[in-house]
Coordinates of C-alpha atoms and ligand atoms in Angstrom, one line a residue:
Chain U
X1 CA 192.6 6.4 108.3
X2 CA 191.3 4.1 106.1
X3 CA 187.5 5.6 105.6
X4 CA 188.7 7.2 102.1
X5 CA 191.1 5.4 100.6
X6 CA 189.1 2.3 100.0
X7 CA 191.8 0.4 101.9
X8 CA 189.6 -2.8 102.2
X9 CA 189.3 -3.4 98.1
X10 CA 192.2 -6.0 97.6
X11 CA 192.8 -7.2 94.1
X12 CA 190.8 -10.1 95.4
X13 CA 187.3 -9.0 96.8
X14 CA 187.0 -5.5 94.5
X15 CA 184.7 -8.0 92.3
X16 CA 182.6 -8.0 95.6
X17 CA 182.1 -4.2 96.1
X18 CA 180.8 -3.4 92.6
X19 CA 178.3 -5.9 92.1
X20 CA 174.5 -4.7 91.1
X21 CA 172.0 -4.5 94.2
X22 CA 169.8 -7.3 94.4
X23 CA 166.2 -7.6 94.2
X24 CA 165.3 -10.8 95.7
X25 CA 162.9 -10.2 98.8
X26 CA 164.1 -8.2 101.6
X27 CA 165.8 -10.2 104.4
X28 CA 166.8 -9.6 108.0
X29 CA 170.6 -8.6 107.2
X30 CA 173.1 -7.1 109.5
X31 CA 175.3 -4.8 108.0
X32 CA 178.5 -6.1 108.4
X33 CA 176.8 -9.3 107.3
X34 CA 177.3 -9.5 103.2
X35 CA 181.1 -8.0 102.6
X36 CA 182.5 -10.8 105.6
X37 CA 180.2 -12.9 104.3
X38 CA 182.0 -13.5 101.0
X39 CA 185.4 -13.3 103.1
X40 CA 183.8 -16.0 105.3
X41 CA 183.1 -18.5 102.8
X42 CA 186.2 -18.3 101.2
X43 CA 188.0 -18.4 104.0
X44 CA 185.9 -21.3 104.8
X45 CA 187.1 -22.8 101.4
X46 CA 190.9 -21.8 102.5
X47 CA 190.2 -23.6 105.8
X48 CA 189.0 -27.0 104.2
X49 CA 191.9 -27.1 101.8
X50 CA 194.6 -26.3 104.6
X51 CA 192.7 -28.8 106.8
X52 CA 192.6 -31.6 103.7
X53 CA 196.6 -31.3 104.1
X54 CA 196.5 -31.2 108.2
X55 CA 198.3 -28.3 108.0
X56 CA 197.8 -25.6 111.0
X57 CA 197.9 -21.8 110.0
X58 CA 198.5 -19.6 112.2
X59 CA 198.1 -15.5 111.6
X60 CA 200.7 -13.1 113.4
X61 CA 199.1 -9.4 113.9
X62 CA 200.6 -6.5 115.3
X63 CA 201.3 -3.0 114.7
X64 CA 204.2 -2.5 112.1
X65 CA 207.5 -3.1 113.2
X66 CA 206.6 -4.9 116.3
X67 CA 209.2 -8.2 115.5
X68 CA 206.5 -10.2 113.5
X69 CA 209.3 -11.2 110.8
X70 CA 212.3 -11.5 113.4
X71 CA 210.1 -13.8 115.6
X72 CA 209.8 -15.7 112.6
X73 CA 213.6 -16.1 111.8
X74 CA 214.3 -17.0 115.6
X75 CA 211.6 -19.1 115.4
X76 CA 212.4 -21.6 111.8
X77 CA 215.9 -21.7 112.7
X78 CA 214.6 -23.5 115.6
X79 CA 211.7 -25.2 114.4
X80 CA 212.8 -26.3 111.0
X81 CA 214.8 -29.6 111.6
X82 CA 211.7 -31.2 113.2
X83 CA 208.0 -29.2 111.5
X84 CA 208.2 -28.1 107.8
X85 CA 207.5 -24.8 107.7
X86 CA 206.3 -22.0 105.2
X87 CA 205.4 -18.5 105.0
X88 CA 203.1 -16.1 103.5
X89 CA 204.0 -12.5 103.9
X90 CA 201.4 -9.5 103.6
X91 CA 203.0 -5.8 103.2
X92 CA 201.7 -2.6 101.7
X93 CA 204.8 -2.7 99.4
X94 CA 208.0 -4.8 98.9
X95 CA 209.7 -8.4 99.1
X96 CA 211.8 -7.5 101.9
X97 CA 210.0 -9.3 104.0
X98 CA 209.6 -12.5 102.7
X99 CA 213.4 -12.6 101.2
X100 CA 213.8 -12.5 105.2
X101 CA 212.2 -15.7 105.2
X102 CA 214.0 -17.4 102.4
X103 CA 217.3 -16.5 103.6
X104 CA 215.7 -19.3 106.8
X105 CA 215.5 -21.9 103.9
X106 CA 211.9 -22.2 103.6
X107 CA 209.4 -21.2 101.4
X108 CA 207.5 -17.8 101.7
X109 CA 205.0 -16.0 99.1
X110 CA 204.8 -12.4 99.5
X111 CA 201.1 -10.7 98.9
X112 CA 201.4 -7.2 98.2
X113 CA 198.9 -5.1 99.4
X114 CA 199.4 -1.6 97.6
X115 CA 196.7 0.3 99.4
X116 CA 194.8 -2.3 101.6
X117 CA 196.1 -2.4 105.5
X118 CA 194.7 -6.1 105.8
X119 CA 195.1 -9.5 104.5
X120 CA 192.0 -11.3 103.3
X121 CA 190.4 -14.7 102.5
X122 CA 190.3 -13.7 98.5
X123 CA 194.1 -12.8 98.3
X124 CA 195.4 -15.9 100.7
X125 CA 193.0 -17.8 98.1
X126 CA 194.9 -16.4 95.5
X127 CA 198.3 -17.8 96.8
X128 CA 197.0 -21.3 97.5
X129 CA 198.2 -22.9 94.2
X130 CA 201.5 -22.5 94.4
X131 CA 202.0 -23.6 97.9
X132 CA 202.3 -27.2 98.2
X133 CA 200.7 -28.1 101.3
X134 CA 201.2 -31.9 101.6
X135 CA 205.3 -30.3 102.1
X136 CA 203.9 -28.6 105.2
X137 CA 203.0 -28.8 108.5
X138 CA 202.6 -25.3 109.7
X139 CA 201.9 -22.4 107.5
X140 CA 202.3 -18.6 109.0
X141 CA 200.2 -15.6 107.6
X142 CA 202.7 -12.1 108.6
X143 CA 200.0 -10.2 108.4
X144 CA 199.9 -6.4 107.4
X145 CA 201.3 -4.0 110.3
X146 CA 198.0 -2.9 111.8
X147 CA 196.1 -3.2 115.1
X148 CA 192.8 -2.2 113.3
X149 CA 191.5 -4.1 110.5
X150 CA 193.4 -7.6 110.5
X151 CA 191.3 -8.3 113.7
X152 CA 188.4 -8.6 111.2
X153 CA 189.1 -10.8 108.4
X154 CA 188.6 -14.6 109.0
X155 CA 191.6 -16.1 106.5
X156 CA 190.7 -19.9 106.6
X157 CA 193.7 -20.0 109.4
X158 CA 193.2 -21.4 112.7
X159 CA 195.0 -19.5 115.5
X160 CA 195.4 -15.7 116.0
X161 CA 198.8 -14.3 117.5
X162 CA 198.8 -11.1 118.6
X163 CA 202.5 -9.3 119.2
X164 CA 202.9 -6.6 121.4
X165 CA 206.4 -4.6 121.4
X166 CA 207.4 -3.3 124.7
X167 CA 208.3 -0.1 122.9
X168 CA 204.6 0.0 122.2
X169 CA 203.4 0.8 125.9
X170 CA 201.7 -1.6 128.0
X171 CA 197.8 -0.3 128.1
X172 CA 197.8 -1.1 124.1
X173 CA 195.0 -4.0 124.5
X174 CA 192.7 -1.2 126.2
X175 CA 193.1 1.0 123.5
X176 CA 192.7 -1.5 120.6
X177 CA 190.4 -4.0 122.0
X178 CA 189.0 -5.4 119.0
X179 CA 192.5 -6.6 118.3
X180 CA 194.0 -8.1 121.2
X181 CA 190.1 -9.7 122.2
X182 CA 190.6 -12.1 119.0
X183 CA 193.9 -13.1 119.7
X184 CA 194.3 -16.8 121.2
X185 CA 197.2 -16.5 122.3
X186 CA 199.6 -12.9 123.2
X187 CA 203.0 -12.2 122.5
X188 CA 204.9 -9.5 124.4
X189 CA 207.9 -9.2 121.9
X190 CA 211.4 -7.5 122.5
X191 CA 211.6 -8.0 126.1
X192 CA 215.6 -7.2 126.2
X193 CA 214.8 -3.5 125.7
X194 CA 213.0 -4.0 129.0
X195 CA 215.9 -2.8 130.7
X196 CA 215.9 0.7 128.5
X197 CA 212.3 1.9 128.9
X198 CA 210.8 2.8 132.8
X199 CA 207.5 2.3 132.3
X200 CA 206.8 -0.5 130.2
X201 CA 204.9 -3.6 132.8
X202 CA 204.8 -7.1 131.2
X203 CA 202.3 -7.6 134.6
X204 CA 200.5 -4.2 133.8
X205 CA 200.1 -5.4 130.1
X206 CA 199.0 -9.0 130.7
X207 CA 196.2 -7.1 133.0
X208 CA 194.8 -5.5 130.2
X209 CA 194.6 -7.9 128.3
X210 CA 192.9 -10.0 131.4
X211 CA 190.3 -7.1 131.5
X212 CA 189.2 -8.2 127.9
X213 CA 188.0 -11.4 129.5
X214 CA 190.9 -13.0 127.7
X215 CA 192.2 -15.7 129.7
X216 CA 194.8 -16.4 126.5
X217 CA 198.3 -16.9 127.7
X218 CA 200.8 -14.0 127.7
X219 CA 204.2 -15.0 126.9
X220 CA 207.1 -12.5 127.0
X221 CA 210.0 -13.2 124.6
X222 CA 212.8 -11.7 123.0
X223 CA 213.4 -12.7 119.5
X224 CA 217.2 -10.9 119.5
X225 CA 218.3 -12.8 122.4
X226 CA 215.8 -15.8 122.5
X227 CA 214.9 -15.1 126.1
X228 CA 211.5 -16.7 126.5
X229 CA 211.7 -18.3 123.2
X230 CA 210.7 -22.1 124.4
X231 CA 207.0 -21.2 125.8
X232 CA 206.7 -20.2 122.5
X233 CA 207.8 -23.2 120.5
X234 CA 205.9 -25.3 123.2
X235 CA 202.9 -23.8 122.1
X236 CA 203.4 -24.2 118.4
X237 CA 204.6 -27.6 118.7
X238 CA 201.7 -28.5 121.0
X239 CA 199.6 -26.6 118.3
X240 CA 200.8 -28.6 115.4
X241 CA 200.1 -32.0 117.1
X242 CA 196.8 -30.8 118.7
X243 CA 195.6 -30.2 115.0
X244 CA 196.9 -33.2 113.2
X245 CA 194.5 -35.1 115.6
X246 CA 191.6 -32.8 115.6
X247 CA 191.9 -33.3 111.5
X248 CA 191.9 -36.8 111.7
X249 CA 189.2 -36.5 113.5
X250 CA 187.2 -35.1 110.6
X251 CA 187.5 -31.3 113.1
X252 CA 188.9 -28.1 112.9
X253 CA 188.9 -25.1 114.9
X254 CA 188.7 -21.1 113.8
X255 CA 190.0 -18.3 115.2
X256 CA 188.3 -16.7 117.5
X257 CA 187.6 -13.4 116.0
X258 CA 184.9 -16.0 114.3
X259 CA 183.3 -16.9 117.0
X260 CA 182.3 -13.1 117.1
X261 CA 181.5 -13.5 113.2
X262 CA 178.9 -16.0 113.9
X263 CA 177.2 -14.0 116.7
X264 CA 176.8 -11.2 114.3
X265 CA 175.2 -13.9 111.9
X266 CA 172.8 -15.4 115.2
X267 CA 171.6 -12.0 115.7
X268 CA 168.4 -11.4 114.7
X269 CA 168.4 -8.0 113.0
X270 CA 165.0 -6.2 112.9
X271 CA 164.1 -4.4 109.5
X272 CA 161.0 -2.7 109.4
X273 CA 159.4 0.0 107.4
X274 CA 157.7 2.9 107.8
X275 CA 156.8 4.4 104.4
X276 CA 156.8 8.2 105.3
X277 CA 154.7 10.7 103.2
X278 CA 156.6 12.8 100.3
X279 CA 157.6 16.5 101.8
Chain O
X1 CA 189.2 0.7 108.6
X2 CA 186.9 -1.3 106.0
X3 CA 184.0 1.3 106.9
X4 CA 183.9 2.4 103.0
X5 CA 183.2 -1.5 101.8
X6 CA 180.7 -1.4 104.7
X7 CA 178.8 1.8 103.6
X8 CA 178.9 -0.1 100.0
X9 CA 177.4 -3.0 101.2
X10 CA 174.6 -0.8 103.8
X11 CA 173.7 1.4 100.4
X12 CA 173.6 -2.1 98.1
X13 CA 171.0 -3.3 100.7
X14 CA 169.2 -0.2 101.0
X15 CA 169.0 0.1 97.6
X16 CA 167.7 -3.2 97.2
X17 CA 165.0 -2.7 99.6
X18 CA 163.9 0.4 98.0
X19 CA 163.6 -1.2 95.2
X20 CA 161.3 -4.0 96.9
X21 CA 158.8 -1.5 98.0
X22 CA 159.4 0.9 94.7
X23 CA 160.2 3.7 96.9
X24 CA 161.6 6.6 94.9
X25 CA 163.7 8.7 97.9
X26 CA 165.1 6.9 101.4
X27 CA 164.9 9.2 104.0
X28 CA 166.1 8.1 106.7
X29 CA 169.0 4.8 107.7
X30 CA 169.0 3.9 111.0
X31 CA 172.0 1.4 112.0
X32 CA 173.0 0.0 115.1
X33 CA 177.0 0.5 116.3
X34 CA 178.7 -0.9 119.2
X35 CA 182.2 0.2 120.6
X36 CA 183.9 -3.6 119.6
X37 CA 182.4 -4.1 115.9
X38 CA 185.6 -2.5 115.1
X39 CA 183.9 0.2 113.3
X40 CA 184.3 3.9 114.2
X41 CA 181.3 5.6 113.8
X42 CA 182.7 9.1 112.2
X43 CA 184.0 7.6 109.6
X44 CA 181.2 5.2 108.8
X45 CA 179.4 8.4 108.4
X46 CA 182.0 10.1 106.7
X47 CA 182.2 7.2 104.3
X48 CA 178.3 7.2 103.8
X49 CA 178.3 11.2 102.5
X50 CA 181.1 9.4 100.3
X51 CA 179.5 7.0 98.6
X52 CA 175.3 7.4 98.5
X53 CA 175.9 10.4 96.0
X54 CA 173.6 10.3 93.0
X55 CA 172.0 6.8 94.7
X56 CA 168.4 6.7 95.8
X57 CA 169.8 7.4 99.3
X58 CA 171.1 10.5 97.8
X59 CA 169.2 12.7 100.3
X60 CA 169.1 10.0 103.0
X61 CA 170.2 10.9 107.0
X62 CA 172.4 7.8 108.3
X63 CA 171.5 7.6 112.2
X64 CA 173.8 5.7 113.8
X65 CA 172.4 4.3 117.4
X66 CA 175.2 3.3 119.7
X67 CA 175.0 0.0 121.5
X68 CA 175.9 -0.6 124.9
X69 CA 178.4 -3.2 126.2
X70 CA 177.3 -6.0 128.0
X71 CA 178.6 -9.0 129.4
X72 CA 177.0 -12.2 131.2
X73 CA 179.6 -13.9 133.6
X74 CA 179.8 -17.8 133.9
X75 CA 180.9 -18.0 137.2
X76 CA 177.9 -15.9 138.9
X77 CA 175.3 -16.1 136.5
X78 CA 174.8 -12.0 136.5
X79 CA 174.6 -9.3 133.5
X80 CA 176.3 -6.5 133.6
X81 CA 177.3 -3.2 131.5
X82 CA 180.6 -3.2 130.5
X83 CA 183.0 -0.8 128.5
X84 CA 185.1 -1.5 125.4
X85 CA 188.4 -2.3 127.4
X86 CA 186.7 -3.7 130.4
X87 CA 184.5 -7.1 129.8
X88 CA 185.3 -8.5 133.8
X89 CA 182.1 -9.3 135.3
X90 CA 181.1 -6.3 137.4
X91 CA 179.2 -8.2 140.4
X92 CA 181.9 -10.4 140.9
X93 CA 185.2 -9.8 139.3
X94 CA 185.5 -12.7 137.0
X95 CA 186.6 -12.9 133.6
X96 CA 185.0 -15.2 132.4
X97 CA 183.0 -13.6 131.0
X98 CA 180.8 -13.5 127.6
X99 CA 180.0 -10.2 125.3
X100 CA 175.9 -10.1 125.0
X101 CA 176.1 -6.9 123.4
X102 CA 178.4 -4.6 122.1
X103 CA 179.6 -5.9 119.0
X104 CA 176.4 -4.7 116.7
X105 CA 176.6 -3.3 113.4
X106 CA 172.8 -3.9 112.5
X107 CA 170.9 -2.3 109.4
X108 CA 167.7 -1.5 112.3
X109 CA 165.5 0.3 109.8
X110 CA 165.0 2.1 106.6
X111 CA 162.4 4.9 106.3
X112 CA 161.0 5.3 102.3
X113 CA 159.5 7.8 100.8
X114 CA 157.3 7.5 97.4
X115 CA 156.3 4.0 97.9
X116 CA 154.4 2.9 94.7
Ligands
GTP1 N1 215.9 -5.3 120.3 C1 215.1 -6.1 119.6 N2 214.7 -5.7 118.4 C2 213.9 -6.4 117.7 C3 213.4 -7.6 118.2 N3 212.5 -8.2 117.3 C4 212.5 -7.3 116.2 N4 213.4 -6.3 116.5 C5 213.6 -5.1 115.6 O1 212.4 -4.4 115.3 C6 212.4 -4.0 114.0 C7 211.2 -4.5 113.3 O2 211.2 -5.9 113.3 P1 210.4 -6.7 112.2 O3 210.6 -8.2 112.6 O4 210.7 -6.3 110.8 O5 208.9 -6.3 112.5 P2 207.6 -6.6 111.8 O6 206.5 -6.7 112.8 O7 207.8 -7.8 110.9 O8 207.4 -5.3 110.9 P3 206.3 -5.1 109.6 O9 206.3 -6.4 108.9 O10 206.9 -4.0 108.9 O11 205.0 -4.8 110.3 C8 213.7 -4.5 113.3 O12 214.7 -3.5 113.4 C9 214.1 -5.6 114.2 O13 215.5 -5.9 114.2 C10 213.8 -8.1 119.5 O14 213.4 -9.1 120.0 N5 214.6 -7.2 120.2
MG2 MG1 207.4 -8.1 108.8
ZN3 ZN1 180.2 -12.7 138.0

């Protein structure tokens, strides 16, 4: 989808893309290696300054429309009397989202995307000064509708959620593993349609995502009717405390689409070269 | 997805290596792909036609090599091939279970032409 219209260059990396080759001496490189590079160390950078305020950020990814936003509602009208909260919202195009959030009574900074299908560490960068992090506790990235290329981009955050809509059918994490394998923990969102569709299986669902080698838990919940809703808000809660005390502990954790990252960078990529004869 | 940034960054490092060895034509690109990178290898290449134009990989051929999956499982100790949507350890069942291979997206080598 995405091959031609230069989805990936974001107001904040296109200074990346453009830059003159170098001519320092060859290295061993992998490919992927130098554009998540960048992303990496600012994300890096985000990290530290999220982790300087103890706050914990989590990044919600789905395909669009599968209740990222709602989940959000349900969940700061239940969580905002006891964690201080805020939100930053990435869409293609408008505010609609994060006036959502507002209307909860916290604070949420939308980053529109125009053409790019993904969030990344340059544009959360970008946001940074006007959040004020020593107000918060737990900070959510919404980010762009997309099973595909969100899975990639390291944001400085430290958890990966990954929503599943039951209107969505249940084999999804088979046919977009690179997705559902970095999520650390699985939501299967909009369980009260359950009783409308015949062959959606919460069990059948959880099963692929067990093939991944994902032993994450799967936690069914409906936003609408709050069915399912506690697991949820036991997590986050446990979440929130688990990182105030791996913070003061001078630790943080990533998510774990970076623990892929860093085997790329481990790898040890052979370059050699065999100068052929001119034709 | 991002496959046109990667082709960017592949043809920024081959250019650079080129360079390096003051080669005049790059013939050849050979790149390692496996199933979870996240990258789909049609429109890696499609994005590659896109972007050498005019380049000193103008004329290049990008070979793309796929990778197989493979796990090693922490329970029985054994490696096995795996597929995309199935990392469970195939001697014994478990997942627990870690990728080995599978996830490459390696620059493997460059072939030059007109080295100085
Ligand atoms: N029945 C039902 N509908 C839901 C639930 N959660 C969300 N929806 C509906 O699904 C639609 C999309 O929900 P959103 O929360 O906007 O989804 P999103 O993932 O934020 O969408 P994007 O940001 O555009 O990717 C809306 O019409 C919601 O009302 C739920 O638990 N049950
Ligand atoms: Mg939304
Ligand atoms: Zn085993």
């Amino acid at each position: 989808m995405c091959n031609t219209c230069g989805c990936n260059l974001t107001a904040g990396n296109r200074h990346l893309l453009f830059t003159p080759p170098k001519t320092e001496a060859v290295t061993a490189v992998s490919v992927l290696g130098s554009l998540l590079q960048h992303n990496n160390e600012q994300a890096g950078r985000n990290r530290a300054h999220f982790d300087a305020h103890g706050v914990l950020v989590i990044n919600l990814m789905s395909s669009p429309g599968a209740g990222k936003t709602a989940l959000l509602e349900a969940t700061i009208q239940r969580l905002k009397a006891n964690i201080n909260i805020a939100v930053i919202e990435g869409d293609l195009e408008t505010e609609n989202d994060a006036d959502r959030i507002r209307a909860q009574g916290v604070p949420a900074y939308q980053i529109t995307t125009g053409t790019a299908c993904h969030l990344d560490a340059h544009l959360i960068a970008g946001v940074l000064p006007q959040l004020d992090l020593s107000a918060i506790d737990l900070l959510f990235i919404e980010n762009v509708g997309n099973l595909v290329c969100p899975a990639s981009f390291d944001l400085g955050h430290h958890r990966n959620v990954t929503l599943l809509s039951v209107t969505e059918g249940d084999d999804k994490p088979a046919k977009y593993p690179v997705m559902f394998r970095a999520a650390d923990l699985m939501l299967i969102t909009k369980t009260d349609l359950l009783p409308h569709l015949d062959d959606f299986s919460v069990a059948k669902a959880a099963q692929c995502q067990r093939a991944l080698a994902s032993q994450v838990p799967v936690l069914p919940l409906s936003s609408r009717t709050g069915d399912g809703l506690d697991a949820w808000l036991d997590w986050l809660a446990q979440e929130v405390v688990a990182h105030k005390l791996r913070v003061q502990r001078q630790q943080t954790i990533k998510p774990r689409m970076q623990e892929d990252g860093l085997k790329w960078h481990q790898q040890t990529p052979k370059i050699r070269f065999r100068p052929v004869a001119r034709g | 997805m991002h496959e046109l940034s990667l082709c960017q960054d592949l043809l920024e490092q081959v250019t650079a290596i080129a360079q390096t060895h003051k080669a005049d034509t790059v013939v050849r690109i050979i790149v390692w792909i496996g199933p979870l990178s996240g990258v789909e290898p049609l429109l890696l290449k499609s994005a590659f036609d896109l972007i050498r134009a005019g380049g000193v990989a103008d004329q290049a051929e990008l070979v793309l090599q796929n990778q197989a999956v493979k796990v090693v499982c922490s329970d029985c100790g054994m490696a096995s091939e795996a597929t995309a949507n199935n990392l469970l350890c195939r001697h014994c069942g478990s997942g627990h279970t870690r990728l080995i291979g599978g996830d490459e997206l390696i620059l493997a080598r460059v072939e030059l032409a007109g080295v100085a």
